[in-house]
Short mmCIF file of C-alpha atoms in Angstrom, two decimals:
data_model
loop_
_atom_site.label_atom_id
_atom_site.label_comp_id
_atom_site.label_asym_id
_atom_site.label_seq_id
_atom_site.Cartn_x
_atom_site.Cartn_y
_atom_site.Cartn_z
CA UNK A 1 48.35 81.37 138.79
CA UNK A 2 47.12 81.42 135.23
CA UNK A 3 48.72 78.72 133.06
CA UNK A 4 50.36 79.94 129.86
CA UNK A 5 49.03 78.05 126.85
CA UNK A 6 51.30 76.19 124.44
CA UNK A 7 50.13 78.45 121.61
CA UNK A 8 51.08 81.56 123.58
CA UNK A 9 54.52 80.15 124.34
CA UNK A 10 55.08 79.37 120.67
CA UNK A 11 54.01 82.88 119.67
CA UNK A 12 56.50 84.37 122.12
CA UNK A 13 59.22 82.02 120.87
CA UNK A 14 58.55 82.91 117.22
CA UNK A 15 58.52 86.64 117.97
CA UNK A 16 61.85 86.35 119.81
CA UNK A 17 63.35 84.34 116.96
CA UNK A 18 62.26 86.96 114.42
CA UNK A 19 63.77 89.79 116.44
CA UNK A 20 67.03 87.86 116.79
CA UNK A 21 67.56 87.78 113.04
CA UNK A 22 69.95 90.30 111.57
CA UNK A 23 69.11 92.20 108.38
CA UNK A 24 71.65 90.13 106.45
CA UNK A 25 70.15 86.88 107.76
CA UNK A 26 66.69 87.96 106.66
CA UNK A 27 68.03 88.81 103.18
CA UNK A 28 69.84 85.47 103.01
CA UNK A 29 66.72 83.53 104.07
CA UNK A 30 64.75 85.37 101.38
CA UNK A 31 67.25 84.20 98.77
CA UNK A 32 67.15 80.61 100.04
CA UNK A 33 63.35 80.53 99.85
CA UNK A 34 63.50 80.94 96.05
CA UNK A 35 66.86 79.31 95.31
CA UNK A 36 66.72 76.62 92.61
CA UNK A 37 69.82 74.61 91.73
CA UNK A 38 67.96 73.48 88.62
CA UNK A 39 64.84 74.64 86.80
CA UNK A 40 63.23 75.30 83.42
CA UNK A 41 60.44 77.65 82.45
CA UNK A 42 58.68 79.36 79.60
CA UNK A 43 57.38 82.86 80.15
CA UNK A 44 55.81 85.89 78.52
CA UNK A 45 57.46 89.30 78.77
CA UNK A 46 55.01 92.17 78.22
CA UNK A 47 56.52 95.64 77.78
CA UNK A 48 54.21 98.68 77.98
CA UNK A 49 55.16 102.34 77.54
CA UNK A 50 53.40 105.32 79.09
CA UNK A 51 51.19 105.71 75.98
CA UNK A 52 49.76 102.21 76.17
CA UNK A 53 51.87 100.72 73.37
CA UNK A 54 52.60 97.05 74.10
CA UNK A 55 55.26 94.62 72.93
CA UNK A 56 55.18 90.92 73.80
CA UNK A 57 58.08 88.46 73.87
CA UNK A 58 58.11 84.70 74.53
CA UNK A 59 61.09 83.40 76.46
CA UNK A 60 62.56 80.09 77.63
CA UNK A 61 64.85 79.87 80.63
CA UNK A 62 67.01 76.97 81.85
CA UNK A 63 69.15 76.92 85.01
CA UNK A 64 71.48 74.30 86.49
CA UNK A 65 74.20 74.38 89.09
CA UNK A 66 77.54 72.81 88.20
CA UNK A 67 79.97 72.71 91.12
CA UNK A 68 79.90 76.18 92.68
CA UNK A 69 78.62 77.91 89.55
CA UNK A 70 74.95 78.36 88.63
CA UNK A 71 74.48 78.68 84.88
CA UNK A 72 71.40 80.18 83.25
CA UNK A 73 70.45 80.16 79.58
CA UNK A 74 67.72 82.54 78.35
CA UNK A 75 66.37 82.32 74.80
CA UNK A 76 63.81 84.48 72.98
CA UNK A 77 61.53 82.33 70.83
CA UNK A 78 59.13 84.99 69.48
CA UNK A 79 58.30 87.33 67.83
CA UNK A 80 60.49 87.09 64.73
CA UNK A 81 62.32 90.35 65.44
CA UNK A 82 63.92 88.93 68.61
CA UNK A 83 63.75 85.18 67.91
CA UNK A 84 67.13 83.53 68.42
CA UNK A 85 68.47 86.17 70.80
CA UNK A 86 70.08 84.37 73.72
CA UNK A 87 71.69 85.33 77.01
CA UNK A 88 74.03 83.25 79.15
CA UNK A 89 74.71 83.99 82.82
CA UNK A 90 77.32 82.41 85.09
CA UNK A 91 76.55 83.08 88.77
CA UNK A 92 79.52 82.62 91.09
CA UNK A 93 79.35 82.43 94.89
CA UNK A 94 82.08 84.94 95.67
CA UNK A 95 82.95 86.84 92.50
CA UNK A 96 81.15 89.01 89.91
CA UNK A 97 78.83 87.26 87.46
CA UNK A 98 79.76 86.67 83.84
CA UNK A 99 77.17 87.46 81.12
CA UNK A 100 77.11 87.03 77.36
CA UNK A 101 74.49 87.81 74.71
CA UNK A 102 74.02 86.41 71.22
CA UNK A 103 72.39 88.65 68.61
CA UNK A 104 71.16 86.62 65.60
CA UNK A 105 71.16 89.60 63.24
CA UNK A 106 74.91 89.97 63.77
CA UNK A 107 75.59 86.25 64.20
CA UNK A 108 77.84 87.29 67.03
CA UNK A 109 78.21 86.59 70.74
CA UNK A 110 79.59 89.34 72.92
CA UNK A 111 80.32 89.70 76.60
CA UNK A 112 78.10 92.02 78.66
CA UNK A 113 80.58 94.22 80.53
CA UNK A 114 80.09 95.43 84.10
CA UNK A 115 78.82 98.86 83.04
CA UNK A 116 76.00 97.22 81.02
CA UNK A 117 74.63 94.95 83.75
CA UNK A 118 72.43 97.69 85.18
CA UNK A 119 71.01 98.51 81.75
CA UNK A 120 67.70 97.37 80.28
CA UNK A 121 67.11 93.68 79.60
CA UNK A 122 65.96 93.57 75.97
CA UNK A 123 64.16 96.90 76.12
CA UNK A 124 62.21 96.07 79.30
CA UNK A 125 62.21 97.71 82.72
CA UNK A 126 64.02 94.67 84.09
CA UNK A 127 67.80 95.04 84.01
CA UNK A 128 70.45 92.58 82.91
CA UNK A 129 71.46 92.38 86.59
CA UNK A 130 67.90 91.26 87.46
CA UNK A 131 68.58 88.08 85.46
CA UNK A 132 71.26 86.99 87.95
CA UNK A 133 71.22 86.18 91.65
CA UNK A 134 72.69 89.00 93.78
CA UNK A 135 75.86 88.41 95.78
CA UNK A 136 75.14 88.94 99.48
CA UNK A 137 78.61 90.35 100.13
CA UNK A 138 77.99 93.20 97.66
CA UNK A 139 75.74 95.00 100.15
CA UNK A 140 75.44 96.21 103.71
CA UNK A 141 72.06 95.58 105.34
CA UNK A 142 69.74 97.35 107.74
CA UNK A 143 66.26 96.65 109.13
CA UNK A 144 64.11 99.74 108.57
CA UNK A 145 61.18 98.27 110.47
CA UNK A 146 58.03 96.36 109.57
CA UNK A 147 55.08 97.24 107.39
CA UNK A 148 51.84 95.63 106.30
CA UNK A 149 51.67 94.80 102.61
CA UNK A 150 48.18 93.53 101.90
CA UNK A 151 47.55 90.75 104.40
CA UNK A 152 51.26 90.20 105.12
CA UNK A 153 53.53 91.63 107.78
CA UNK A 154 56.85 92.34 106.11
CA UNK A 155 60.33 93.26 107.17
CA UNK A 156 61.63 96.32 105.33
CA UNK A 157 65.24 95.47 104.56
CA UNK A 158 67.57 98.08 103.11
CA UNK A 159 70.53 96.86 101.03
CA UNK A 160 73.20 99.45 100.25
CA UNK A 161 75.84 98.78 97.59
CA UNK A 162 79.22 98.28 99.25
CA UNK A 163 81.11 100.39 96.69
CA UNK A 164 80.60 102.78 93.78
CA UNK A 165 81.74 100.08 91.37
CA UNK A 166 79.03 97.71 92.61
CA UNK A 167 76.44 100.51 92.38
CA UNK A 168 77.51 101.28 88.82
CA UNK A 169 77.32 97.60 87.90
CA UNK A 170 73.83 97.11 89.34
CA UNK A 171 72.38 100.45 88.24
CA UNK A 172 71.29 101.52 91.75
CA UNK A 173 72.90 102.61 95.02
CA UNK A 174 70.42 101.04 97.42
CA UNK A 175 67.21 99.04 97.46
CA UNK A 176 64.48 98.35 100.00
CA UNK A 177 62.80 94.94 100.02
CA UNK A 178 59.49 94.00 101.66
CA UNK A 179 60.03 90.42 102.93
CA UNK A 180 57.13 88.48 104.45
CA UNK A 181 57.97 87.44 108.01
CA UNK A 182 55.95 84.23 107.76
CA UNK A 183 57.36 82.86 104.48
CA UNK A 184 60.61 84.78 103.82
CA UNK A 185 59.23 85.65 100.37
CA UNK A 186 59.93 89.06 98.82
CA UNK A 187 56.86 90.87 97.51
CA UNK A 188 58.16 94.34 96.68
CA UNK A 189 61.53 96.01 96.01
CA UNK A 190 62.25 99.73 95.59
CA UNK A 191 65.40 100.88 93.79
CA UNK A 192 67.13 104.23 94.41
CA UNK A 193 69.70 106.06 92.28
CA UNK A 194 72.85 107.99 93.22
CA UNK A 195 70.71 111.04 94.04
CA UNK A 196 68.63 108.89 96.44
CA UNK A 197 65.63 109.17 94.14
CA UNK A 198 63.25 106.25 93.72
CA UNK A 199 63.36 105.22 90.06
CA UNK A 200 62.06 101.64 89.89
CA UNK A 201 59.65 99.41 91.81
CA UNK A 202 59.52 95.66 91.36
CA UNK A 203 56.52 93.66 92.55
CA UNK A 204 56.48 89.87 92.87
CA UNK A 205 53.27 87.88 93.16
CA UNK A 206 51.60 84.52 92.54
CA UNK A 207 54.21 82.47 94.41
CA UNK A 208 53.82 78.71 93.97
CA UNK A 209 55.51 76.06 96.07
CA UNK A 210 57.50 73.50 94.10
CA UNK A 211 58.40 69.87 94.80
CA UNK A 212 61.73 70.81 96.38
CA UNK A 213 60.02 73.02 98.96
CA UNK A 214 61.15 76.25 97.32
CA UNK A 215 58.82 78.92 95.98
CA UNK A 216 58.80 80.74 92.65
CA UNK A 217 57.00 83.94 91.68
CA UNK A 218 54.86 83.35 88.58
CA UNK A 219 54.31 87.09 88.07
CA UNK A 220 56.96 89.82 88.30
CA UNK A 221 56.35 93.46 87.43
CA UNK A 222 58.97 96.19 87.05
CA UNK A 223 57.71 99.78 86.95
CA UNK A 224 59.91 102.71 85.95
CA UNK A 225 58.81 105.63 88.13
CA UNK A 226 60.62 108.19 85.96
CA UNK A 227 59.05 107.40 82.57
CA UNK A 228 55.90 105.43 83.45
CA UNK A 229 56.95 102.29 81.58
CA UNK A 230 56.00 98.86 82.93
CA UNK A 231 57.19 95.36 82.15
CA UNK A 232 55.52 92.16 83.35
CA UNK A 233 57.10 88.72 83.28
CA UNK A 234 54.46 85.98 83.54
CA UNK A 235 55.51 82.34 83.91
CA UNK A 236 53.53 79.97 81.69
CA UNK A 237 55.22 76.66 82.52
CA UNK A 238 57.67 75.78 85.27
CA UNK A 239 59.68 72.69 86.14
CA UNK A 240 61.92 72.50 89.20
CA UNK A 241 64.60 70.64 87.22
CA UNK A 242 66.48 70.93 83.95
CA UNK A 243 67.75 67.97 81.89
CA UNK A 244 70.31 70.06 80.01
CA UNK A 245 73.95 69.00 80.19
CA UNK A 246 76.68 71.50 81.02
CA UNK A 247 77.68 71.71 77.36
CA UNK A 248 74.32 73.40 76.65
CA UNK A 249 75.39 76.29 78.89
CA UNK A 250 78.55 77.11 76.90
CA UNK A 251 79.30 80.30 75.01
CA UNK A 252 79.60 78.38 71.75
CA UNK A 253 76.07 76.97 72.15
CA UNK A 254 74.41 80.40 72.32
CA UNK A 255 73.91 80.62 68.58
CA UNK A 256 72.58 77.06 68.32
#
């Protein structure tokens, strides 16, 4: 009788384990792979229209978790026309996120209401909702199969908004994510509207492993299929920790 090698046994075990995962578990593992309780970064947001016109923004981003709430502070530091604009996001585990934006020209902070979360983030093809972590319970999940994406074998995971209100808030009714089976990292996401038409594709690349074992994408691209616009967010510096105190993530600090 031919002896089965250890490597063959492990391959069978891994294949069985992958098949045993539900679509929701795969989506949850993908979130965990890039989940940071604390981090800081500076990045460049490049916005290009379908005529080749380009706008560039420099951004800082700080995130820390306090209790069960993850708080994120985003500030625009250049050019002058957007400098001082700030956005504050409170991510909750089991309830809708809270968002606020400070506009320096008006010297005023206002709340971003649910109907605005699916809208453009500062004129880019990213949405305000893209700035927050999705709530797993807002969707139902299904495995559509597997597909090669470059040199990676990916699960194709469909996430369908659980209600019309959630779809309206996010700006899409369903999305399909390509999640690498080996790393649980997401490399591509397609977004579909109420008419089931593809309107946006997000691509994530240049993942780098951090000291806490998590990964972060240093290049994210959002492409609007309907108008040909593209926005690229490139990370310039990244630290897997933030020294900011909770008081820095308050509404009153946005204009500071």
